[in-house]
Amino acid sequence: HAVRMCSPVLSGGAAASSIICLGVDFMSESVAAIMARNGCGHVPVYRAATRHIGCSLAESAEGRGYEAWLRKFGDASSSPSSSDKKALHVVYINTSLETKATSASILPTITCTSSNVLQTILQASAQMGPDRLQICYGPDTYMGENLKSLLDAVLSHDESWTDSRIRDELHPLHTRESLRHLRD
C-alpha cells in the first residue's frame, strides 16, 4: 500500500499533508523512503504509536549472526578458488532499510514479498543461470523452506510437470533441469 501513497494527491484531488502508519516500525521508514524517492519527501510520515512496535522476523536479520551468515556467502562468492556459483541474497520485504542496506553491502541483494518470491527467484536464476546461482534467502526461513518444498513437489511429481508446463505456468525460461539445479 505504501507505493500507492507516493503521489501527494489523493483520490478526489486533495493533497496529502501527512501520512500516518499503523504498523511495525520499519513500515514508516519504508514509506518515508518511498515518498522521498518519488519527490514527496516534504510529506511527513508519522508512526501511530510512540512505543516500539517490532517484528521478530525483521529483528532476526538485525543481529550479528545474520550478518555473519551473509558474509560467509559473500566471501565464498568472491573467492577465486570457489565454485562457479554466485550468491544472491533474497530478503523478505518486511525488514528494515538498515538490514537491506547492510545486506546489499555484503552481497547482491534483492527484496521480495510472499506473493512474488517464486517469480523473483525464478527470474534471478534465469538471468544468472540456475547452475551458477546460490540463493541465500532470509530472514524468513519458513518461506525459504516452502519454496524448496514447492520445487520438490514439482520435480518429484508423476511427470505431469513437463518442461512445457513449467514454461507455461512457472517461468518461460525454466525446465525440470533448471529447477533441479536451482533446488540443489
XYZ file of C-alpha atoms in Angstrom:
184
model
C 0.000 0.000 0.000
C 2.957 2.313 0.522
C 3.550 2.561 -3.223
C 0.051 3.940 -3.706
C 0.884 6.703 -1.233
C 3.735 8.043 -3.326
C 1.541 10.606 -5.008
C 0.982 13.769 -2.968
C -2.515 13.913 -4.460
C -5.171 11.644 -3.013
C -8.332 10.456 -4.749
C -10.686 13.367 -5.242
C -7.778 15.739 -5.849
C -6.969 16.549 -2.202
C -3.268 16.910 -1.383
C -1.804 14.712 1.341
C -0.398 16.819 4.167
C 0.989 13.845 6.110
C 0.968 10.060 6.283
C 0.319 8.055 9.450
C 1.495 4.441 9.556
C -0.333 1.957 11.733
C 2.141 -0.873 11.888
C 5.572 -2.068 12.790
C 8.370 0.489 12.978
C 10.094 -0.397 9.708
C 6.931 0.277 7.722
C 7.010 4.003 8.437
C 10.690 4.212 7.467
C 9.929 2.356 4.229
C 7.011 4.669 3.434
C 9.178 7.737 4.121
C 11.917 6.406 1.814
C 9.421 5.631 -0.952
C 7.837 9.051 -0.604
C 11.231 10.783 -0.771
C 12.314 8.736 -3.780
C 9.171 9.787 -5.614
C 9.563 13.500 -4.960
C 7.266 13.615 -1.944
C 9.891 13.896 0.785
C 8.194 17.063 2.020
C 5.188 15.000 3.184
C 5.907 13.930 6.777
C 5.434 10.269 7.723
C 4.439 9.513 11.303
C 4.202 6.363 13.355
C 0.844 5.994 15.117
C 2.471 4.755 18.335
C 5.421 6.184 20.216
C 6.308 2.817 21.731
C 8.455 0.383 19.780
C 6.398 -1.942 17.600
C 8.773 -4.613 16.467
C 8.652 -7.693 14.327
C 10.620 -10.715 15.480
C 11.182 -11.801 11.882
C 12.654 -8.451 10.852
C 14.662 -8.171 14.056
C 16.203 -11.607 13.478
C 18.053 -10.095 10.498
C 19.476 -7.228 12.539
C 21.865 -9.259 14.649
C 25.496 -10.140 14.128
C 24.600 -13.758 13.391
C 22.635 -12.833 10.279
C 25.407 -10.550 9.064
C 27.977 -13.307 9.657
C 25.802 -15.728 7.678
C 25.694 -13.277 4.754
C 29.443 -12.671 4.932
C 30.079 -16.413 4.696
C 28.327 -16.461 1.316
C 29.754 -13.111 0.237
C 33.317 -14.246 0.970
C 32.821 -17.601 -0.753
C 31.194 -15.989 -3.775
C 34.132 -13.631 -4.332
C 36.862 -16.208 -3.712
C 38.754 -17.191 -6.866
C 39.016 -20.763 -5.557
C 35.257 -21.077 -5.003
C 32.909 -22.905 -7.320
C 31.299 -21.066 -10.196
C 28.244 -20.346 -8.042
C 27.452 -16.744 -7.224
C 25.454 -15.886 -4.133
C 22.308 -13.787 -4.303
C 20.593 -12.682 -1.116
C 16.815 -12.580 -1.417
C 15.475 -10.669 1.561
C 11.869 -10.537 2.656
C 10.364 -7.063 2.309
C 9.374 -6.943 5.978
C 12.843 -5.973 7.116
C 14.326 -2.606 7.975
C 16.099 -0.352 5.500
C 19.250 -0.819 7.580
C 19.035 -4.592 7.121
C 18.562 -4.197 3.375
C 21.446 -1.722 3.090
C 23.802 -3.816 5.213
C 22.892 -6.937 3.261
C 23.450 -5.214 -0.077
C 26.888 -4.051 1.076
C 27.879 -7.686 1.705
C 26.458 -9.436 -1.342
C 23.963 -8.709 -4.121
C 20.517 -8.407 -2.531
C 17.011 -8.187 -3.916
C 13.787 -7.728 -1.976
C 10.654 -9.799 -2.400
C 7.208 -10.307 -0.919
C 5.431 -13.557 -0.219
C 3.390 -13.064 -3.384
C 6.370 -12.577 -5.734
C 9.130 -14.664 -4.157
C 8.802 -17.570 -6.593
C 8.862 -15.316 -9.660
C 11.727 -13.278 -8.157
C 13.892 -16.351 -7.647
C 12.980 -17.909 -10.992
C 13.814 -14.671 -12.827
C 17.115 -14.251 -10.977
C 18.142 -17.818 -11.768
C 17.094 -17.425 -15.408
C 19.320 -14.350 -15.701
C 22.314 -15.747 -13.820
C 21.952 -19.411 -14.761
C 20.374 -21.827 -12.267
C 23.515 -23.948 -12.125
C 25.557 -20.866 -11.204
C 23.279 -19.347 -8.556
C 23.317 -19.866 -4.799
C 20.165 -18.360 -3.269
C 20.571 -17.067 0.272
C 17.009 -16.483 1.399
C 16.190 -14.748 4.635
C 15.289 -13.971 7.231
C 12.014 -15.845 6.708
C 13.309 -19.408 6.741
C 9.728 -20.706 6.741
C 9.150 -19.141 3.323
C 12.500 -20.469 2.136
C 11.510 -23.993 3.189
C 8.154 -23.578 1.423
C 9.994 -22.679 -1.788
C 12.160 -25.773 -1.517
C 9.058 -27.895 -0.851
C 7.345 -26.414 -3.891
C 10.319 -27.218 -6.123
C 10.495 -30.723 -4.605
C 6.791 -31.249 -5.362
C 7.172 -30.117 -8.983
C 10.248 -32.260 -9.545
C 9.019 -35.387 -7.791
C 5.502 -35.254 -9.233
C 4.446 -38.003 -11.605
C 5.952 -36.239 -14.614
C 2.822 -34.120 -15.094
C 5.144 -31.143 -14.649
C 6.648 -31.314 -18.123
C 9.102 -28.743 -19.420
C 6.256 -27.228 -21.410
C 4.023 -26.927 -18.342
C 6.869 -25.423 -16.311
C 7.470 -22.823 -19.042
C 3.740 -22.070 -19.301
C 2.839 -21.977 -15.618
C 6.020 -21.057 -13.741
C 8.545 -19.260 -15.942
C 9.198 -19.246 -19.706
C 12.961 -19.809 -19.310
C 12.795 -22.793 -16.948
C 12.608 -26.556 -17.354
C 12.753 -29.544 -14.997
C 16.538 -29.485 -15.347
C 16.894 -25.803 -14.482
C 14.556 -26.188 -11.479
C 16.637 -29.163 -10.307
C 19.806 -27.032 -10.493
C 18.093 -24.217 -8.624
C 16.776 -26.502 -5.876
C 20.056 -28.363 -5.413
